[in-house]
PDB file of C-alpha atoms in Angstrom:
ATOM      1  CA  SER A 272       6.288  28.250  36.589  1.00  0.00           C
ATOM      2  CA  ASN A 273       4.570  25.501  37.979  1.00  0.00           C
ATOM      3  CA  ASP A 274       1.464  27.817  38.963  1.00  0.00           C
ATOM      4  CA  VAL A 275      -2.165  26.021  37.294  1.00  0.00           C
ATOM      5  CA  ILE A 276      -3.855  28.489  35.618  1.00  0.00           C
ATOM      6  CA  ASP A 277      -8.000  28.404  36.263  1.00  0.00           C
ATOM      7  CA  SER A 278      -8.954  29.435  33.146  1.00  0.00           C
ATOM      8  CA  PRO A 279     -13.133  30.458  33.255  1.00  0.00           C
ATOM      9  CA  ARG A 280     -15.426  28.473  31.272  1.00  0.00           C
ATOM     10  CA  ILE A 281     -16.625  31.158  28.558  1.00  0.00           C
ATOM     11  CA  GLU A 282     -20.297  30.022  26.722  1.00  0.00           C
ATOM     12  CA  VAL A 283     -20.927  32.121  23.619  1.00  0.00           C
ATOM     13  CA  LYS A 284     -24.587  32.780  22.159  1.00  0.00           C
ATOM     14  CA  ASN A 285     -25.387  33.779  19.028  1.00  0.00           C
ATOM     15  CA  LEU A 286     -23.333  30.998  17.112  1.00  0.00           C
ATOM     16  CA  ASN A 287     -25.335  30.805  13.361  1.00  0.00           C
ATOM     17  CA  SER A 288     -22.498  28.673  11.161  1.00  0.00           C
ATOM     18  CA  ILE A 289     -19.399  27.356  11.074  1.00  0.00           C
ATOM     19  CA  ARG A 290     -17.831  30.941  10.075  1.00  0.00           C
ATOM     20  CA  HIS A 291     -19.041  32.055  13.572  1.00  0.00           C
ATOM     21  CA  VAL A 292     -17.557  29.230  15.481  1.00  0.00           C
ATOM     22  CA  VAL A 293     -14.496  29.826  15.126  1.00  0.00           C
ATOM     23  CA  LYS A 294     -14.514  33.648  14.783  1.00  0.00           C
ATOM     24  CA  ALA A 295     -15.585  33.333  18.126  1.00  0.00           C
ATOM     25  CA  VAL A 296     -13.001  30.430  19.227  1.00  0.00           C
ATOM     26  CA  GLN A 297     -10.422  33.087  18.319  1.00  0.00           C
ATOM     27  CA  PHE A 298     -11.522  36.073  19.520  1.00  0.00           C
ATOM     28  CA  GLU A 299     -11.643  34.418  22.983  1.00  0.00           C
ATOM     29  CA  ALA A 300      -8.412  32.815  22.713  1.00  0.00           C
ATOM     30  CA  ASP A 301      -6.866  36.563  22.121  1.00  0.00           C
ATOM     31  CA  ARG A 302      -9.286  38.237  24.532  1.00  0.00           C
ATOM     32  CA  LEU A 303      -8.807  35.717  27.075  1.00  0.00           C
ATOM     33  CA  VAL A 304      -4.521  36.042  26.370  1.00  0.00           C
ATOM     34  CA  GLN A 305      -4.881  39.333  26.768  1.00  0.00           C
ATOM     35  CA  VAL A 306      -7.219  39.466  30.631  1.00  0.00           C
ATOM     36  CA  TYR A 307      -4.363  36.715  31.493  1.00  0.00           C
ATOM     37  CA  LYS A 308      -1.170  39.212  30.883  1.00  0.00           C
ATOM     38  CA  GLN A 309      -2.714  41.600  32.808  1.00  0.00           C
ATOM     39  CA  GLU A 310      -4.522  40.161  35.385  1.00  0.00           C
ATOM     40  CA  PRO A 311      -2.349  36.833  35.927  1.00  0.00           C
ATOM     41  CA  GLU A 312      -3.491  36.706  40.166  1.00  0.00           C
ATOM     42  CA  SER A 313      -6.764  36.437  39.236  1.00  0.00           C
ATOM     43  CA  PHE A 314      -6.174  33.099  36.925  1.00  0.00           C
ATOM     44  CA  LEU A 315      -3.947  32.220  39.367  1.00  0.00           C
ATOM     45  CA  LYS A 316      -6.300  32.499  41.996  1.00  0.00           C
ATOM     46  CA  GLY A 317      -9.266  30.490  40.425  1.00  0.00           C
ATOM     47  CA  ASN A 318     -10.973  34.241  41.131  1.00  0.00           C
ATOM     48  CA  ARG A 319     -11.876  34.638  37.202  1.00  0.00           C
ATOM     49  CA  TYR A 320     -15.560  34.064  36.619  1.00  0.00           C
ATOM     50  CA  ASN A 321     -17.211  32.117  34.183  1.00  0.00           C
ATOM     51  CA  GLU A 322     -19.493  33.991  31.947  1.00  0.00           C
ATOM     52  CA  THR A 323     -21.627  34.176  29.283  1.00  0.00           C
ATOM     53  CA  ARG A 324     -21.040  36.337  25.918  1.00  0.00           C
ATOM     54  CA  SER A 325     -22.901  36.772  22.560  1.00  0.00           C
ATOM     55  CA  PHE A 326     -21.378  37.038  19.727  1.00  0.00           C
ATOM     56  CA  ASP A 327     -21.127  40.086  17.103  1.00  0.00           C
ATOM     57  CA  PRO A 328     -21.039  38.221  13.983  1.00  0.00           C
ATOM     58  CA  LEU A 329     -20.083  42.243  12.253  1.00  0.00           C
ATOM     59  CA  THR A 330     -17.372  42.719  14.177  1.00  0.00           C
ATOM     60  CA  GLY A 331     -16.010  39.400  14.885  1.00  0.00           C
ATOM     61  CA  THR A 332     -16.201  40.332  18.197  1.00  0.00           C
ATOM     62  CA  THR A 333     -18.040  38.078  21.702  1.00  0.00           C
ATOM     63  CA  GLN A 334     -19.694  40.542  24.662  1.00  0.00           C
ATOM     64  CA  PHE A 335     -20.572  39.975  28.008  1.00  0.00           C
ATOM     65  CA  LEU A 336     -23.720  38.800  28.931  1.00  0.00           C
ATOM     66  CA  ARG A 337     -23.999  37.118  32.527  1.00  0.00           C
ATOM     67  CA  ARG A 338     -22.013  35.797  34.907  1.00  0.00           C
ATOM     68  CA  LYS A 339     -22.218  32.258  36.158  1.00  0.00           C
ATOM     69  CA  GLU A 340     -21.085  31.469  38.925  1.00  0.00           C
ATOM     70  CA  GLY A 341     -21.753  27.677  39.586  1.00  0.00           C
ATOM     71  CA  ALA A 342     -22.823  24.431  37.880  1.00  0.00           C
ATOM     72  CA  ILE A 343     -26.298  24.917  38.773  1.00  0.00           C
ATOM     73  CA  ASP A 344     -26.231  28.116  36.056  1.00  0.00           C
ATOM     74  CA  TYR A 345     -25.091  25.431  33.223  1.00  0.00           C
ATOM     75  CA  ARG A 346     -28.343  22.908  34.512  1.00  0.00           C
ATOM     76  CA  PHE A 347     -25.584  20.019  35.368  1.00  0.00           C
ATOM     77  CA  PHE A 348     -27.948  18.347  37.105  1.00  0.00           C
ATOM     78  CA  PRO A 349     -27.717  14.201  38.117  1.00  0.00           C
ATOM     79  CA  GLU A 350     -30.212  11.766  36.422  1.00  0.00           C
ATOM     80  CA  PRO A 351     -32.066  10.588  39.959  1.00  0.00           C
ATOM     81  CA  ASP A 352     -32.919   7.443  38.025  1.00  0.00           C
ATOM     82  CA  LEU A 353     -29.605   6.452  36.614  1.00  0.00           C
ATOM     83  CA  PRO A 354     -27.265   4.545  38.580  1.00  0.00           C
ATOM     84  CA  THR A 355     -23.939   5.381  39.644  1.00  0.00           C
ATOM     85  CA  LEU A 356     -21.717   3.631  35.938  1.00  0.00           C
ATOM     86  CA  VAL A 357     -18.356   2.423  37.189  1.00  0.00           C
ATOM     87  CA  ILE A 358     -16.472   0.544  34.064  1.00  0.00           C
ATOM     88  CA  SER A 359     -13.688  -1.554  35.818  1.00  0.00           C
ATOM     89  CA  GLN A 360     -10.735  -1.833  33.884  1.00  0.00           C
ATOM     90  CA  GLU A 361     -11.294  -5.302  32.825  1.00  0.00           C
ATOM     91  CA  THR A 362     -13.465  -4.217  30.685  1.00  0.00           C
ATOM     92  CA  LEU A 363     -11.916  -1.439  28.903  1.00  0.00           C
ATOM     93  CA  THR A 364      -9.149  -3.052  27.695  1.00  0.00           C
ATOM     94  CA  ASN A 365     -11.468  -5.948  26.728  1.00  0.00           C
ATOM     95  CA  VAL A 366     -13.421  -3.130  24.277  1.00  0.00           C
ATOM     96  CA  LYS A 367     -10.154  -1.816  23.555  1.00  0.00           C
ATOM     97  CA  GLN A 368      -8.734  -4.943  22.335  1.00  0.00           C
ATOM     98  CA  ALA A 369     -11.984  -5.733  20.413  1.00  0.00           C
ATOM     99  CA  MET A 370     -11.979  -2.441  18.282  1.00  0.00           C
ATOM    100  CA  PRO A 371     -10.960  -2.850  14.310  1.00  0.00           C
ATOM    101  CA  GLU A 372      -7.706  -0.947  14.023  1.00  0.00           C
ATOM    102  CA  LEU A 373      -7.804   2.646  12.480  1.00  0.00           C
ATOM    103  CA  PHE A 374      -6.794   3.586   9.333  1.00  0.00           C
ATOM    104  CA  SER A 375      -3.652   5.057  10.143  1.00  0.00           C
ATOM    105  CA  GLU A 376      -2.600   1.808  12.327  1.00  0.00           C
ATOM    106  CA  SER A 377      -3.012  -0.180   9.581  1.00  0.00           C
ATOM    107  CA  LEU A 378      -1.431   2.296   7.122  1.00  0.00           C
ATOM    108  CA  ASP A 379       1.189   2.732   9.816  1.00  0.00           C
ATOM    109  CA  ARG A 380       1.818  -1.313  10.049  1.00  0.00           C
ATOM    110  CA  LEU A 381       1.504  -1.714   6.078  1.00  0.00           C
ATOM    111  CA  VAL A 382       4.511   0.343   5.018  1.00  0.00           C
ATOM    112  CA  SER A 383       6.332  -0.896   8.287  1.00  0.00           C
ATOM    113  CA  SER A 384       8.440  -4.403   8.854  1.00  0.00           C
ATOM    114  CA  PRO A 385       7.686  -6.794   8.030  1.00  0.00           C
ATOM    115  CA  ASN A 386       5.243  -5.820   5.210  1.00  0.00           C
ATOM    116  CA  ASN A 387       7.492  -2.845   4.190  1.00  0.00           C
ATOM    117  CA  LEU A 388       5.033  -1.555   1.620  1.00  0.00           C
ATOM    118  CA  LYS A 389       4.693   1.604  -0.882  1.00  0.00           C
ATOM    119  CA  LYS A 390       2.289   4.085   0.592  1.00  0.00           C
ATOM    120  CA  ALA A 391       0.751   4.301  -2.368  1.00  0.00           C
ATOM    121  CA  ASP A 392       0.078  -0.020  -3.110  1.00  0.00           C
ATOM    122  CA  ALA A 393      -0.803   0.566   0.868  1.00  0.00           C
ATOM    123  CA  LEU A 394      -3.755   3.315   0.307  1.00  0.00           C
ATOM    124  CA  VAL A 395      -4.781   1.080  -2.168  1.00  0.00           C
ATOM    125  CA  LEU A 396      -5.324  -1.539  -0.215  1.00  0.00           C
ATOM    126  CA  LEU A 397      -7.170   0.431   2.498  1.00  0.00           C
ATOM    127  CA  ARG A 398      -9.476   2.253   0.684  1.00  0.00           C
ATOM    128  CA  GLU A 399     -10.386  -1.077  -1.307  1.00  0.00           C
ATOM    129  CA  LYS A 400     -13.143  -2.970  -0.051  1.00  0.00           C
ATOM    130  CA  GLY A 401     -12.082  -6.297   2.040  1.00  0.00           C
ATOM    131  CA  GLY A 402      -8.457  -5.200   0.070  1.00  0.00           C
ATOM    132  CA  LEU A 403      -6.253  -5.534   3.877  1.00  0.00           C
ATOM    133  CA  GLU A 404      -8.158  -8.397   5.239  1.00  0.00           C
ATOM    134  CA  PHE A 405      -7.458  -9.988   1.905  1.00  0.00           C
ATOM    135  CA  PHE A 406      -3.646  -8.912   1.780  1.00  0.00           C
ATOM    136  CA  ASP A 407      -3.198 -10.314   5.713  1.00  0.00           C
ATOM    137  CA  ALA A 408      -5.073 -13.351   4.492  1.00  0.00           C
ATOM    138  CA  VAL A 409      -2.649 -14.522   1.767  1.00  0.00           C
ATOM    139  CA  VAL A 410       0.068 -13.290   3.915  1.00  0.00           C
ATOM    140  CA  SER A 411      -0.949 -15.800   6.278  1.00  0.00           C
ATOM    141  CA  TYR A 412      -0.332 -18.428   3.914  1.00  0.00           C
ATOM    142  CA  LEU A 413       2.506 -17.810   2.945  1.00  0.00           C
ATOM    143  CA  ASP A 414       6.605 -18.470   5.001  1.00  0.00           C
ATOM    144  CA  LYS A 415       7.460 -15.047   7.149  1.00  0.00           C
ATOM    145  CA  SER A 416      10.707 -15.216   4.255  1.00  0.00           C
ATOM    146  CA  THR A 417       8.675 -14.596   1.393  1.00  0.00           C
ATOM    147  CA  ASP A 418       8.370 -11.062   0.304  1.00  0.00           C
ATOM    148  CA  ARG A 419       5.289  -9.215   1.396  1.00  0.00           C
ATOM    149  CA  VAL A 420       6.097  -6.228  -1.354  1.00  0.00           C
ATOM    150  CA  LEU A 421       5.402  -9.275  -4.380  1.00  0.00           C
ATOM    151  CA  VAL A 422       2.265  -9.524  -2.702  1.00  0.00           C
ATOM    152  CA  ALA A 423       0.699  -6.244  -2.389  1.00  0.00           C
ATOM    153  CA  ASN A 424       2.142  -5.576  -6.035  1.00  0.00           C
ATOM    154  CA  PHE A 425       0.862  -8.505  -7.625  1.00  0.00           C
ATOM    155  CA  ILE A 426      -2.800  -7.646  -5.931  1.00  0.00           C
ATOM    156  CA  VAL A 427      -2.713  -4.444  -6.306  1.00  0.00           C
ATOM    157  CA  ASN A 428      -0.902  -4.296 -10.096  1.00  0.00           C
ATOM    158  CA  GLU A 429      -2.521  -7.568 -11.484  1.00  0.00           C
ATOM    159  CA  LEU A 430      -5.525  -9.292  -9.357  1.00  0.00           C
ATOM    160  CA  LEU A 431      -7.518  -5.964  -9.189  1.00  0.00           C
ATOM    161  CA  GLY A 432      -7.073  -4.450 -12.163  1.00  0.00           C
ATOM    162  CA  ALA A 433      -8.369  -8.586 -13.847  1.00  0.00           C
ATOM    163  CA  LEU A 434     -10.632  -8.725 -11.385  1.00  0.00           C
ATOM    164  CA  GLY A 435     -12.226  -5.432 -12.971  1.00  0.00           C
ATOM    165  CA  ARG A 436     -12.028  -6.203 -16.548  1.00  0.00           C
ATOM    166  CA  HIS A 437     -14.343  -9.632 -15.038  1.00  0.00           C
ATOM    167  CA  ASP A 438     -16.783  -6.985 -13.181  1.00  0.00           C
ATOM    168  CA  ILE A 439     -15.522  -9.094 -10.195  1.00  0.00           C
ATOM    169  CA  ASN A 440     -15.168  -7.443  -6.694  1.00  0.00           C
ATOM    170  CA  LEU A 441     -12.770  -9.213  -4.157  1.00  0.00           C
ATOM    171  CA  TRP A 442     -15.556 -10.606  -1.736  1.00  0.00           C
ATOM    172  CA  ASP A 443     -17.624 -12.450  -4.455  1.00  0.00           C
ATOM    173  CA  ASP A 444     -16.793 -15.912  -5.106  1.00  0.00           C
ATOM    174  CA  GLN A 445     -15.885 -15.839  -8.149  1.00  0.00           C
ATOM    175  CA  CYS A 446     -12.445 -14.250  -6.777  1.00  0.00           C
ATOM    176  CA  PRO A 447      -9.169 -16.786  -6.876  1.00  0.00           C
ATOM    177  CA  SER A 448      -8.937 -17.698  -2.965  1.00  0.00           C
ATOM    178  CA  THR A 449      -6.480 -16.594  -0.550  1.00  0.00           C
ATOM    179  CA  GLU A 450      -4.895 -19.813  -0.611  1.00  0.00           C
ATOM    180  CA  ASN A 451      -4.484 -19.988  -4.755  1.00  0.00           C
ATOM    181  CA  LEU A 452      -3.521 -16.518  -4.204  1.00  0.00           C
ATOM    182  CA  ALA A 453      -0.953 -17.433  -1.565  1.00  0.00           C
ATOM    183  CA  GLY A 454       0.148 -20.341  -4.262  1.00  0.00           C
ATOM    184  CA  LEU A 455       0.881 -18.593  -7.286  1.00  0.00           C
ATOM    185  CA  VAL A 456       2.995 -15.847  -4.742  1.00  0.00           C
ATOM    186  CA  GLU A 457       5.087 -18.863  -3.995  1.00  0.00           C
ATOM    187  CA  LEU A 458       5.391 -19.496  -7.751  1.00  0.00           C
ATOM    188  CA  LEU A 459       6.717 -16.170  -8.062  1.00  0.00           C
ATOM    189  CA  GLN A 460       8.786 -16.261  -5.024  1.00  0.00           C
ATOM    190  CA  ASN A 461      11.153 -18.787  -6.181  1.00  0.00           C
ATOM    191  CA  GLU A 462      10.929 -18.989  -9.848  1.00  0.00           C
ATOM    192  CA  THR A 463       8.765 -21.496 -11.035  1.00  0.00           C
ATOM    193  CA  ILE A 464       6.972 -18.733 -13.159  1.00  0.00           C
ATOM    194  CA  SER A 465       7.811 -15.361 -14.338  1.00  0.00           C
ATOM    195  CA  TYR A 466       5.828 -11.686 -13.651  1.00  0.00           C
ATOM    196  CA  LYS A 467       4.537 -12.344 -17.129  1.00  0.00           C
ATOM    197  CA  ILE A 468       3.680 -16.074 -16.347  1.00  0.00           C
ATOM    198  CA  GLY A 469       1.901 -14.998 -12.857  1.00  0.00           C
ATOM    199  CA  LYS A 470      -0.430 -12.868 -14.862  1.00  0.00           C
ATOM    200  CA  LYS A 471      -1.534 -14.963 -17.367  1.00  0.00           C
ATOM    201  CA  VAL A 472      -2.486 -17.643 -14.202  1.00  0.00           C
ATOM    202  CA  ILE A 473      -4.399 -15.020 -12.794  1.00  0.00           C
ATOM    203  CA  ASP A 474      -6.540 -14.568 -16.209  1.00  0.00           C
ATOM    204  CA  HIS A 475      -6.953 -18.902 -16.150  1.00  0.00           C
ATOM    205  CA  MET A 476      -8.178 -18.663 -12.495  1.00  0.00           C
ATOM    206  CA  LEU A 477     -10.797 -15.833 -13.288  1.00  0.00           C
ATOM    207  CA  SER A 478     -11.989 -18.133 -16.759  1.00  0.00           C
ATOM    208  CA  SER A 479     -14.947 -20.289 -15.751  1.00  0.00           C
ATOM    209  CA  GLU A 480     -12.776 -23.308 -17.385  1.00  0.00           C
ATOM    210  CA  TRP A 481      -9.997 -23.189 -14.403  1.00  0.00           C
ATOM    211  CA  ILE A 482     -12.592 -21.565 -11.746  1.00  0.00           C
ATOM    212  CA  GLY A 483     -11.316 -23.517  -8.656  1.00  0.00           C
ATOM    213  CA  ASP A 484      -8.136 -25.574 -10.263  1.00  0.00           C
ATOM    214  CA  LYS A 485      -4.458 -24.373  -8.015  1.00  0.00           C
ATOM    215  CA  PRO A 486      -2.225 -22.279  -9.578  1.00  0.00           C
ATOM    216  CA  VAL A 487       0.680 -24.897  -9.672  1.00  0.00           C
ATOM    217  CA  GLU A 488      -1.614 -27.129 -11.899  1.00  0.00           C
ATOM    218  CA  ILE A 489      -2.171 -24.364 -14.010  1.00  0.00           C
ATOM    219  CA  VAL A 490       1.180 -23.874 -14.282  1.00  0.00           C
ATOM    220  CA  THR A 491       1.369 -27.903 -14.869  1.00  0.00           C
ATOM    221  CA  LYS A 492      -1.095 -28.234 -17.547  1.00  0.00           C
ATOM    222  CA  GLN A 493       0.289 -24.698 -19.492  1.00  0.00           C
ATOM    223  CA  GLN A 494       4.073 -26.490 -19.740  1.00  0.00           C
ATOM    224  CA  TRP A 495       4.717 -23.021 -17.860  1.00  0.00           C
ATOM    225  CA  GLU A 496       7.398 -23.315 -15.779  1.00  0.00           C
ATOM    226  CA  GLN A 497      10.758 -20.732 -16.073  1.00  0.00           C
ATOM    227  CA  ILE A 498      13.503 -21.834 -17.678  1.00  0.00           C
ATOM    228  CA  THR A 499      16.378 -21.579 -15.011  1.00  0.00           C
ATOM    229  CA  ASN A 500      18.825 -24.000 -15.200  1.00  0.00           C
ATOM    230  CA  ALA A 501      22.122 -22.536 -16.996  1.00  0.00           C
ATOM    231  CA  GLU A 502      22.337 -25.723 -18.966  1.00  0.00           C
ATOM    232  CA  LYS A 503      19.387 -25.777 -20.791  1.00  0.00           C
ATOM    233  CA  LEU A 504      19.667 -21.978 -20.609  1.00  0.00           C
ATOM    234  CA  VAL A 505      23.196 -22.381 -22.540  1.00  0.00           C
ATOM    235  CA  GLN A 506      21.734 -24.616 -25.284  1.00  0.00           C
ATOM    236  CA  LEU A 507      18.758 -22.480 -26.267  1.00  0.00           C
ATOM    237  CA  CYS A 508      21.231 -19.723 -27.031  1.00  0.00           C
ATOM    238  CA  GLU A 509      23.303 -21.795 -28.834  1.00  0.00           C
ATOM    239  CA  ARG A 510      20.129 -23.151 -31.266  1.00  0.00           C
ATOM    240  CA  CYS A 511      19.330 -19.837 -31.921  1.00  0.00           C
ATOM    241  CA  LEU A 512      22.197 -18.285 -32.305  1.00  0.00           C
ATOM    242  CA  GLU A 513      22.752 -21.543 -34.783  1.00  0.00           C
ATOM    243  CA  ASP A 514      19.280 -20.662 -36.372  1.00  0.00           C
ATOM    244  CA  LEU A 515      20.608 -17.707 -37.487  1.00  0.00           C
ATOM    245  CA  GLY A 516      24.519 -18.236 -38.877  1.00  0.00           C
ATOM    246  CA  SER A 517      21.955 -20.184 -41.137  1.00  0.00           C
ATOM    247  CA  SER A 518      20.426 -17.066 -42.345  1.00  0.00           C
ATOM    248  CA  LYS A 519      22.382 -14.530 -44.234  1.00  0.00           C
ATOM    249  CA  ARG A 520      20.580 -11.341 -42.231  1.00  0.00           C
ATOM    250  CA  GLY A 521      21.354 -13.357 -39.043  1.00  0.00           C
ATOM    251  CA  LYS A 522      24.746 -13.882 -39.984  1.00  0.00           C
ATOM    252  CA  LYS A 523      25.678 -10.517 -40.895  1.00  0.00           C
ATOM    253  CA  MET A 524      24.037  -9.723 -37.828  1.00  0.00           C
ATOM    254  CA  LEU A 525      26.904 -12.177 -35.997  1.00  0.00           C
ATOM    255  CA  GLU A 526      29.847 -10.429 -38.280  1.00  0.00           C
ATOM    256  CA  LYS A 527      28.707  -7.232 -36.980  1.00  0.00           C
ATOM    257  CA  TYR A 528      28.547  -8.136 -33.031  1.00  0.00           C
ATOM    258  CA  PHE A 529      31.628 -10.160 -32.850  1.00  0.00           C
ATOM    259  CA  GLY A 530      33.601  -6.797 -35.102  1.00  0.00           C
ATOM    260  CA  GLY A 531      32.602  -4.717 -32.094  1.00  0.00           C
ATOM    261  CA  GLN A 532      28.971  -3.332 -32.257  1.00  0.00           C
ATOM    262  CA  ASP A 533      27.819  -5.003 -29.011  1.00  0.00           C
ATOM    263  CA  LYS A 534      24.469  -2.564 -28.797  1.00  0.00           C
ATOM    264  CA  LEU A 535      23.251  -5.801 -31.257  1.00  0.00           C
ATOM    265  CA  PHE A 536      23.435  -8.425 -28.331  1.00  0.00           C
ATOM    266  CA  SER A 537      19.843  -7.069 -26.960  1.00  0.00           C
ATOM    267  CA  PHE A 538      19.289  -8.284 -30.790  1.00  0.00           C
ATOM    268  CA  PHE A 539      20.406 -11.877 -29.966  1.00  0.00           C
ATOM    269  CA  LEU A 540      18.721 -11.938 -26.347  1.00  0.00           C
ATOM    270  CA  GLY A 541      15.686 -11.011 -27.257  1.00  0.00           C
ATOM    271  CA  GLN A 542      15.004 -14.367 -30.449  1.00  0.00           C
ATOM    272  CA  ALA A 543      16.463 -16.396 -27.436  1.00  0.00           C
ATOM    273  CA  MET A 544      13.838 -15.143 -25.108  1.00  0.00           C
ATOM    274  CA  GLU A 545      11.083 -15.827 -27.832  1.00  0.00           C
ATOM    275  CA  ASN A 546      12.221 -18.761 -28.814  1.00  0.00           C
ATOM    276  CA  SER A 547      11.708 -19.813 -25.737  1.00  0.00           C
ATOM    277  CA  ASN A 548       7.824 -19.098 -25.790  1.00  0.00           C
ATOM    278  CA  GLY A 549       9.206 -15.830 -22.902  1.00  0.00           C
ATOM    279  CA  LEU A 550       9.396 -18.597 -19.873  1.00  0.00           C
ATOM    280  CA  ALA A 551      13.144 -18.064 -20.040  1.00  0.00           C
ATOM    281  CA  HIS A 552      14.834 -16.563 -17.101  1.00  0.00           C
ATOM    282  CA  PRO A 553      15.656 -13.187 -18.027  1.00  0.00           C
ATOM    283  CA  ILE A 554      18.402 -12.918 -15.954  1.00  0.00           C
ATOM    284  CA  LYS A 555      19.904 -16.634 -16.544  1.00  0.00           C
ATOM    285  CA  LEU A 556      19.597 -16.359 -19.707  1.00  0.00           C
ATOM    286  CA  ARG A 557      21.620 -12.809 -19.895  1.00  0.00           C
ATOM    287  CA  THR A 558      24.370 -14.657 -18.505  1.00  0.00           C
ATOM    288  CA  ALA A 559      23.805 -17.482 -20.948  1.00  0.00           C
ATOM    289  CA  MET A 560      23.653 -15.466 -24.128  1.00  0.00           C
ATOM    290  CA  GLU A 561      26.678 -13.310 -22.737  1.00  0.00           C
ATOM    291  CA  LYS A 562      28.526 -17.153 -22.935  1.00  0.00           C
ATOM    292  CA  THR A 563      27.767 -18.154 -25.260  1.00  0.00           C
ATOM    293  CA  LEU A 564      28.074 -15.698 -27.494  1.00  0.00           C
ATOM    294  CA  ASP A 565      31.859 -14.760 -26.003  1.00  0.00           C
ATOM    295  CA  LYS A 566      32.505 -18.158 -26.865  1.00  0.00           C
ATOM    296  CA  ARG A 567      31.662 -17.726 -30.477  1.00  0.00           C
ATOM    297  CA  LYS A 568      33.932 -14.389 -31.134  1.00  0.00           C
ATOM    298  CA  THR A 569      36.847 -16.171 -29.670  1.00  0.00           C
ATOM    299  CA  GLN A 570      35.981 -19.451 -32.130  1.00  0.00           C
ATOM    300  CA  HIS A 571      35.753 -16.498 -34.791  1.00  0.00           C
ATOM    301  CA  ASN A 572      38.685 -14.056 -34.080  1.00  0.00           C
ATOM    302  CA  THR A 573      40.605 -17.708 -33.892  1.00  0.00           C
ATOM    303  CA  SER A 574      39.205 -18.636 -37.401  1.00  0.00           C
ATOM    304  CA  LYS A 575      39.800 -15.695 -38.468  1.00  0.00           C
ATOM    305  CA  ASP A 576      44.159 -15.090 -37.488  1.00  0.00           C
ATOM    306  CA  ASN A 577      44.569 -18.734 -39.241  1.00  0.00           C
TER     307      ASN A 577
END
């Protein structure tokens, strides 16, 4: 039906607690539904009286007290000393635009494109004082193609932890600037350094000796650049296997690997990573080690056949 229901205004007295308010509302909702079912025409014609009722906490019901026929019964009086207030649409628009982003709106923005953060990380940023502003500021320094999940992960899992260890907050002067953190994220994004080295850079940025230094300056001085060149990684693997082959134990392990014990590959990979001081790119190092071991295995089998 397109009929407009003119429901009466009900005022309930004797409400002394939130629990009583809830019970009164529930009772009145049910009561008005029953009244409407019995006398629907009175609602449609607007013939129902507004009324005041009293709540009985023992029975959880309301009882009729008196009718209220007009606005004057509610003491709705205009204030003679206050002129009519007219707010323009332009003012309303400006006020709305100046309002800060609501929590739910910020959460939706963080978990949707182009941020695509995990909800857990987004909640940490929102609940940490200045966390959202810090994240947004870091992102503003970065290229649009930068992985924003990486930015959030580093802030939530590494930066906040490091700040906690040094008893520093995001808004303190000792905290790395958003520009410097953006520079660190760029080094991670383009694989100049590994994630593990990134954690070391954060600790250096918080130490008195390195405060103010840019991440790239720290990486250069400490010689922490990640080894990504395929040829250099192969050379690293060859030296590693050469050193292992010069010892009785290492030579025996190589023999076992060539004999089919592929699980020893992880050992060789770990040795090569250790020899690089943790600077080798893990995925590219694996490829280089596979290539180097395959080559040595072929040489080993050929010499064995001869």
